[in-house]
Coordinates of C-alpha atoms in Angstrom, one line a residue:
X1 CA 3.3 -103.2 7.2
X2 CA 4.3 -99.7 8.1
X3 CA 1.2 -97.6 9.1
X4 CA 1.6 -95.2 5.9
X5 CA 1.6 -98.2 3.5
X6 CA -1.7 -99.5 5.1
X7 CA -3.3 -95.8 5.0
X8 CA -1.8 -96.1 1.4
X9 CA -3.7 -99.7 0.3
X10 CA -6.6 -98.6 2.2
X11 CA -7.3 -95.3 0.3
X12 CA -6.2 -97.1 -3.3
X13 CA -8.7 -99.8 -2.6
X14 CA -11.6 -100.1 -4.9
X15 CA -14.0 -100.5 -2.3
X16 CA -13.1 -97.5 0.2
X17 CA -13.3 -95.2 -3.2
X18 CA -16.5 -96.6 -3.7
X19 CA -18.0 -95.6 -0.7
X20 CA -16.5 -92.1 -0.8
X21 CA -17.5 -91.2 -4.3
X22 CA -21.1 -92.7 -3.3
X23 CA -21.3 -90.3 -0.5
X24 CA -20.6 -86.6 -1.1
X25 CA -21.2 -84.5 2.0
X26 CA -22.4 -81.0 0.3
X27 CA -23.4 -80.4 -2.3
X28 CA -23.4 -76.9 -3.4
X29 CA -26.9 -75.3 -4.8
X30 CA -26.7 -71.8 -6.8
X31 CA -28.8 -69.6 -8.0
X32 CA -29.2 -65.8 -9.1
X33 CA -32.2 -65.0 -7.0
X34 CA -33.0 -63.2 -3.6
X35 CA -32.8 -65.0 -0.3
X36 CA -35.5 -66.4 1.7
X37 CA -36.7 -68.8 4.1
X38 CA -38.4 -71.9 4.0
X39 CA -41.9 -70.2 4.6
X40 CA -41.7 -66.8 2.3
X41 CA -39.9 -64.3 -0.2
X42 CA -38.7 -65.5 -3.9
X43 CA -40.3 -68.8 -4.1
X44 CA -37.3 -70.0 -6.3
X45 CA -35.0 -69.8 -2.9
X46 CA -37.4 -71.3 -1.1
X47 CA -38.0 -75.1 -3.2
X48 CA -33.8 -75.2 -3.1
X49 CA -34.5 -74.7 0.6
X50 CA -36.9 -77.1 0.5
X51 CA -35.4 -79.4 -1.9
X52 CA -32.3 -79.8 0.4
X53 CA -34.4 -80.4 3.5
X54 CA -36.3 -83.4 2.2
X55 CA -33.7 -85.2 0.5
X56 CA -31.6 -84.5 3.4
X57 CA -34.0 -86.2 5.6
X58 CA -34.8 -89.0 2.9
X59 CA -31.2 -90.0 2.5
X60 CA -30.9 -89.9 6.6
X61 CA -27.9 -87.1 6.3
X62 CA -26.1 -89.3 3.4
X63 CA -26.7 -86.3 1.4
X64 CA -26.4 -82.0 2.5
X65 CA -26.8 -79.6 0.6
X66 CA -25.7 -75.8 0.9
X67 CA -27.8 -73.2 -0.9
X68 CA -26.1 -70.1 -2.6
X69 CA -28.6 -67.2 -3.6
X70 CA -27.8 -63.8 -5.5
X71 CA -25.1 -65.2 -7.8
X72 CA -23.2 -65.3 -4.3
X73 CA -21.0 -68.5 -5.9
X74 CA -20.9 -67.6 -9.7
X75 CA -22.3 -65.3 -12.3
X76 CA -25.8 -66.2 -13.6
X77 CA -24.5 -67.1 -16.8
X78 CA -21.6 -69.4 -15.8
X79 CA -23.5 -71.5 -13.9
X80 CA -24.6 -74.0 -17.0
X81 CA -21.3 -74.2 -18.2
X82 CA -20.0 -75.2 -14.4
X83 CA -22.9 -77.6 -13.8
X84 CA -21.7 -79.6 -17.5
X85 CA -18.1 -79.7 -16.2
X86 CA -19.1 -80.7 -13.0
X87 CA -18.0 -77.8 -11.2
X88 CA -21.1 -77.1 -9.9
X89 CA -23.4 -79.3 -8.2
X90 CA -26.9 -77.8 -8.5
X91 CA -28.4 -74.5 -9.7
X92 CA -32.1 -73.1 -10.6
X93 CA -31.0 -71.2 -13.6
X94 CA -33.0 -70.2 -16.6
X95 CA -32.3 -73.1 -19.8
X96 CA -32.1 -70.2 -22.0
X97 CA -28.8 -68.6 -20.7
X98 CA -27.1 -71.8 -21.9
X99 CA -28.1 -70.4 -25.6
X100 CA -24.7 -69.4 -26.3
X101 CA -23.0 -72.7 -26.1
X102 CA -26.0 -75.0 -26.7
X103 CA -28.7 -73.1 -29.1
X104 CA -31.3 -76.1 -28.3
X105 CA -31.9 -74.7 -24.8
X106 CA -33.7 -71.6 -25.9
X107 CA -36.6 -73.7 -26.6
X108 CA -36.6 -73.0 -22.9
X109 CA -37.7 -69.5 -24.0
X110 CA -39.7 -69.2 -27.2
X111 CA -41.6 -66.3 -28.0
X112 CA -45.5 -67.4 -28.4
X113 CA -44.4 -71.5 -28.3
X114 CA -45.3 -72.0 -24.5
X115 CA -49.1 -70.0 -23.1
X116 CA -50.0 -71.7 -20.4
X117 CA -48.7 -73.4 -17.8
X118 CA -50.8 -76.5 -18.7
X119 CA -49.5 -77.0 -21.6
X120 CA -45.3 -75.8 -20.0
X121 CA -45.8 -79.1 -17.9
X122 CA -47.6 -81.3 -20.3
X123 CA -43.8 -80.8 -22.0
X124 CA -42.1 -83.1 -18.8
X125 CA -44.2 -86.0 -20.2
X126 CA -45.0 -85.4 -23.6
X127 CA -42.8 -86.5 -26.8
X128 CA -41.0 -82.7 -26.7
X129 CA -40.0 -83.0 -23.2
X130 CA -38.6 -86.5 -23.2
X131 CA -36.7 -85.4 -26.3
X132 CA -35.2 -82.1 -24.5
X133 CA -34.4 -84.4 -21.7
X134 CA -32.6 -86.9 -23.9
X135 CA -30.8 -83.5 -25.2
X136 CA -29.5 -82.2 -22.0
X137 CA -28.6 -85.4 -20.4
X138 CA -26.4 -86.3 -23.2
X139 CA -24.8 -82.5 -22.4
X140 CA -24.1 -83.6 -19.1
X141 CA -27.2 -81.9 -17.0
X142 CA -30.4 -83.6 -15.3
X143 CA -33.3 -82.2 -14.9
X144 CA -34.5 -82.6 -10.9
X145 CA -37.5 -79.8 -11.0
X146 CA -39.8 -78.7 -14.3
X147 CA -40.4 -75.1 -13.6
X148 CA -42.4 -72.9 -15.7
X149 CA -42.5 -69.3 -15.4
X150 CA -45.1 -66.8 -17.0
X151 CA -43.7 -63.2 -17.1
X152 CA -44.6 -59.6 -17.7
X153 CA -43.1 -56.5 -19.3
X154 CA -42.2 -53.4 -16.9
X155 CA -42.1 -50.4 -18.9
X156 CA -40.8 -46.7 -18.0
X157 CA -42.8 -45.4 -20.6
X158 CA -46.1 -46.4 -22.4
X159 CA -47.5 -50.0 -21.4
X160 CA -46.6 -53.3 -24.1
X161 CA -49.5 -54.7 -25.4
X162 CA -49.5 -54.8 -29.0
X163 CA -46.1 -55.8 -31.0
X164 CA -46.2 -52.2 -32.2
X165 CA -45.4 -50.5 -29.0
X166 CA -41.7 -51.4 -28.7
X167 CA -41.2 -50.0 -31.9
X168 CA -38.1 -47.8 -30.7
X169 CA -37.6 -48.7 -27.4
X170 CA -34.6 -50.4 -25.8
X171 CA -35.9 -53.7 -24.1
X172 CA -34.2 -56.7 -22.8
X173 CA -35.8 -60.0 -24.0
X174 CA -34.4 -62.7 -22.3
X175 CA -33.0 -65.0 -24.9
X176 CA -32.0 -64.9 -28.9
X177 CA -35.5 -65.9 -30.1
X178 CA -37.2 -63.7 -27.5
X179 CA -34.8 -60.7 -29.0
X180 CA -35.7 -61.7 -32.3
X181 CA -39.7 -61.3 -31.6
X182 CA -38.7 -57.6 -30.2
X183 CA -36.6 -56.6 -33.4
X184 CA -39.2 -57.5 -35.7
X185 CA -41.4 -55.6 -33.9
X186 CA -39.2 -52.4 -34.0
X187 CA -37.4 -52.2 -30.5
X188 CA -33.7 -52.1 -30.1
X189 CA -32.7 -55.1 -27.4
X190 CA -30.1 -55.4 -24.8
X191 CA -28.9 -59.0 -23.6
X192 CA -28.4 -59.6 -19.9
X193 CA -29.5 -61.5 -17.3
X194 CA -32.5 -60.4 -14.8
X195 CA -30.2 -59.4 -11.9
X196 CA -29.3 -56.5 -13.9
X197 CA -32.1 -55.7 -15.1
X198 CA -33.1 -52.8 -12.2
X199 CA -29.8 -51.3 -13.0
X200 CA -30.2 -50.7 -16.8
X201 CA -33.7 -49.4 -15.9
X202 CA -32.6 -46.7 -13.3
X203 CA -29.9 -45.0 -15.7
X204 CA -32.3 -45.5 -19.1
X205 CA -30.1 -48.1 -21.0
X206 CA -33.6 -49.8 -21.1
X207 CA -36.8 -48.5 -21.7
X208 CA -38.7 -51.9 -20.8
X209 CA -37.6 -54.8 -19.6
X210 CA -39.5 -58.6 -20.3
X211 CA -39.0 -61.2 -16.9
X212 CA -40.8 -63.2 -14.6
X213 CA -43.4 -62.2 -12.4
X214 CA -41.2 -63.7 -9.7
X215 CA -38.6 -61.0 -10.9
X216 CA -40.4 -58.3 -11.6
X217 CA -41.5 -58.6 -7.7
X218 CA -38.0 -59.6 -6.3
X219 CA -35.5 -57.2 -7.9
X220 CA -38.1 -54.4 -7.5
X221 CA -38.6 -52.8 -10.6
X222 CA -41.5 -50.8 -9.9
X223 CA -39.0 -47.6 -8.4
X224 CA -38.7 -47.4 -12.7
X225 CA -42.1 -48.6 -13.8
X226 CA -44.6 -46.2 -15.2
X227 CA -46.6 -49.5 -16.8
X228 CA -46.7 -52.8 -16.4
X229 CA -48.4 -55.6 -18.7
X230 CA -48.8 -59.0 -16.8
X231 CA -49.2 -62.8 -17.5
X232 CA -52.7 -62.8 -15.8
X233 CA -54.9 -62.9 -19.3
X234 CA -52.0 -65.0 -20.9
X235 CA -48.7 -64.8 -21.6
X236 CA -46.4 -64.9 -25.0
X237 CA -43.5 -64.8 -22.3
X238 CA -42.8 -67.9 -21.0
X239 CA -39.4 -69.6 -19.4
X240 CA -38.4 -72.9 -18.4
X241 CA -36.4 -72.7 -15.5
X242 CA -35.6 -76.1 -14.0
X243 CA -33.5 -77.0 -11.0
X244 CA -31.0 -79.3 -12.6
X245 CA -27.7 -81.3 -11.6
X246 CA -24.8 -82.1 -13.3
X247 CA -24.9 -85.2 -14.5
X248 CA -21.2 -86.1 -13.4
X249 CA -22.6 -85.5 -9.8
X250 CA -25.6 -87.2 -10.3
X251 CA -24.0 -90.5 -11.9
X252 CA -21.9 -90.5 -8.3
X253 CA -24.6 -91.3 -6.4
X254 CA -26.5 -94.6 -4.8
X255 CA -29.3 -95.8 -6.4
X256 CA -30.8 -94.6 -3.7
X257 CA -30.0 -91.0 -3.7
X258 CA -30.7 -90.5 -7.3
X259 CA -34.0 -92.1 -6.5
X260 CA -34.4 -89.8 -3.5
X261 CA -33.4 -87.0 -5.4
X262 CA -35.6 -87.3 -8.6
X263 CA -38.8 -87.9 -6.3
X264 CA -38.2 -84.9 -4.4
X265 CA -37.1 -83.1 -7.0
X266 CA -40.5 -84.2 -8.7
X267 CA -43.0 -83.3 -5.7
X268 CA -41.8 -79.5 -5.7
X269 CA -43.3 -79.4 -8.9
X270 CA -46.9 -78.7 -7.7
X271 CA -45.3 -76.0 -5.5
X272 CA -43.4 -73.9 -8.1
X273 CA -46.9 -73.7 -10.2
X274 CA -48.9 -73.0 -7.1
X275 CA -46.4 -69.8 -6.5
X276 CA -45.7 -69.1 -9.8
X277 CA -49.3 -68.2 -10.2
X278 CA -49.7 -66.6 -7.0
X279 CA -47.2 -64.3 -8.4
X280 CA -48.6 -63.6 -11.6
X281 CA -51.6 -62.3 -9.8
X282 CA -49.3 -60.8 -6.8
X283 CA -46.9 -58.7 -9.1
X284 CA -50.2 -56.5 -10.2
X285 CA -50.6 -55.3 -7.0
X286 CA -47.2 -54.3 -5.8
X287 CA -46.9 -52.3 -9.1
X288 CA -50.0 -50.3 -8.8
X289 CA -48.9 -49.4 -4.7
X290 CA -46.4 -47.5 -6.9
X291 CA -48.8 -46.0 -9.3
X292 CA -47.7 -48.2 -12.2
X293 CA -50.5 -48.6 -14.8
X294 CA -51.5 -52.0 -14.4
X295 CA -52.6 -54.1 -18.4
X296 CA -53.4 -57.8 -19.4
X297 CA -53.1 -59.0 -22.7
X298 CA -56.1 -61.6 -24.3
X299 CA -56.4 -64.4 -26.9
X300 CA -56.3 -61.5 -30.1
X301 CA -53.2 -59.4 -28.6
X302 CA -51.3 -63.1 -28.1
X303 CA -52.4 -64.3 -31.5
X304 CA -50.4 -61.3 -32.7
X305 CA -47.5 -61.8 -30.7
X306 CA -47.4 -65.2 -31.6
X307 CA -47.9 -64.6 -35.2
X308 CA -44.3 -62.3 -35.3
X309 CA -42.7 -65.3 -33.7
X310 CA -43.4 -67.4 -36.2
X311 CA -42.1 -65.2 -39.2
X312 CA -38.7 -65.4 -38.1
X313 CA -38.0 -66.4 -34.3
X314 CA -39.3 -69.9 -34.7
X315 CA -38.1 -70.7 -38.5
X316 CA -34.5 -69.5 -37.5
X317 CA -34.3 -71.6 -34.3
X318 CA -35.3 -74.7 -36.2
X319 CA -32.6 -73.8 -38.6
X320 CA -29.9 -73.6 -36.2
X321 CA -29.3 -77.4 -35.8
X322 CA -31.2 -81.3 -36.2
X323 CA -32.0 -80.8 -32.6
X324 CA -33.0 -78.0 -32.6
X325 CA -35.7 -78.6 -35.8
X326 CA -36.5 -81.8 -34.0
X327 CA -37.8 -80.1 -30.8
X328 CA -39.2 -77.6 -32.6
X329 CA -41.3 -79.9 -34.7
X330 CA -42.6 -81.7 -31.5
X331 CA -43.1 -78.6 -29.3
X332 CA -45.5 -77.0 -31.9
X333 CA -47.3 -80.3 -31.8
X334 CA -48.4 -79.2 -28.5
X335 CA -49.1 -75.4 -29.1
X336 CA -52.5 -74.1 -27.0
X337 CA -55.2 -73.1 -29.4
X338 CA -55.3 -69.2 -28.3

């Protein structure tokens, strides 16, 4: 046997393709957010940072990871559609921005449906949540992290607490239903993702802008900000953001490493809520160092946010597909009494 015909067996054997489709050597993480390190800055860089290290260590090197902040690899909104192919390995990426393709995934940001982050992680285990993750697995992407985001409005102008003060403003929303709260309440809305955000700010195409409090401290909004309403008294704004995997990736993997994976994946839960709060309360004082008027909302100025959701935002999502009604019917099944 000449030595290219046993390279040739070797590499066509069943076995050896085993072993190398069971080990990967790196997968890629992305994400749209700011750098930082393990110990501080944008709290969504550091669990991927985190996330890498422990199932590095768990899997004893079988798995790396390499971690690509500030849409470094891809655009914000193309990572979804990479991670379903399996073109992408990993991201952190906000469910909504997969709206377009797949309208269940803006349950992931539902005007009024989500006000609390009890009841946002109640979802992982309750009948809504199993059925979103039946959903997205069958659309090729795994849920490793729930992450639940509460987030703010930054305004240029007068601060947003009632539905009537965006009536004829230009504000970004975040996702369809989001944008269909904001027109029924008067505003004009513009559709992008957070990292432009600052941008559209700056030169006036927005007059307030609805994100995270992660983001609202992160892309440094408050150079534009004359008022800024927060998630500290409750929130009508709130985002799933998980850390997923393509399932193609994830279905290559030991037993083991999904194992491995899923736990960690799991554990980094109780971080994300510990600094997703800390931010909520955090993104108040940044704003007022840049003499931002700082406002809350309460249970009677969420009831009415929550009350122009339903009219249309809700009905219309529910409408869209049987998914979609099905998810709906179980997620208001869990609705906080506000």
């Amino acid at each position: 046997m000449t030595r290219r015909t046993m390279l040739g067996a070797i590499a066509s054997s069943p076995f050896w393709m085993q072993s190398a489709w069971a080990q990967p050597n790196n997968l890629k993480i992305s994400h749209q957010f700011p750098r930082a390190s393990l110990a501080e800055g944008d709290f969504r860089d550091r669990l991927c940072r985190m996330f890498a290290a422990s199932v590095e260590r768990r899997t004893r090197g079988g798995l790396k990871f390499s971690i690509h902040p500030a849409a470094s690899l891809m655009a914000p909104n193309a990572q979804i559609g990479a991670l379903r192919s399996g073109g992408l390995d990993m991201a952190l990426v906000p469910l909504s921005y997969a709206g377009a393709e797949a309208p269940e995934a803006n349950i992931g940001l539902m005007p009024g449906l989500v006000t609390s982050y009890q009841q946002g992680y109640a979802w992982k285990n309750a009948p809504v949540g199993r059925e979103l993750t039946r959903i997205l697995n069958e659309q090729g992407l795994v849920v490793v992290s729930w992450i639940w985001q509460a987030g703010g409005v930054a305004s240029r102008g007068k601060p947003i607490v009632h539905p009537e003060d965006v009536a004829g403003l230009k504000v970004r929303g975040g996702s369809p239903e989001m944008d269909r709260l904001l027109l029924d309440a008067g505003a004009t809305v513009a559709s992008m993702p957070s990292t432009d955000i600052a941008a559209a700010m700056r030169d006036g195409r927005l007059d307030a802008a609805l994100t995270s409090s992660t983001s609202l401290i992160s892309f440094r909004l408050q150079g534009s900000t004359r008022a800024l309403t927060t998630a500290r008294g409750g929130a009508y704004w709130f985002m799933f953001e998980p850390l997923m995997m393509s399932r193609t990736v994830f279905d290559r993997l030991t037993k083991e490493q999904q194992a491995a994976v899923m736990a960690v994946g799991a554990e980094l839960e109780g971080f994300a809520l510990k600094a997703a709060r800390a931010d909520d309360a955090a993104v108040a004082s940044v704003y007022a160092k840049s003499g931002a008027q700082i406002v809350d909302l309460n249970a009677e100025t969420l009831r009415k946010w929550q009350a122009v959701a339903r009219t249309n935002a809700w009905r219309e999502y529910a409408e869209r597909s049987a998914n979609c009604a099905r998810l709906m019917e179980l997620a208001e099944q869990s609705i906080a009494m506000i």
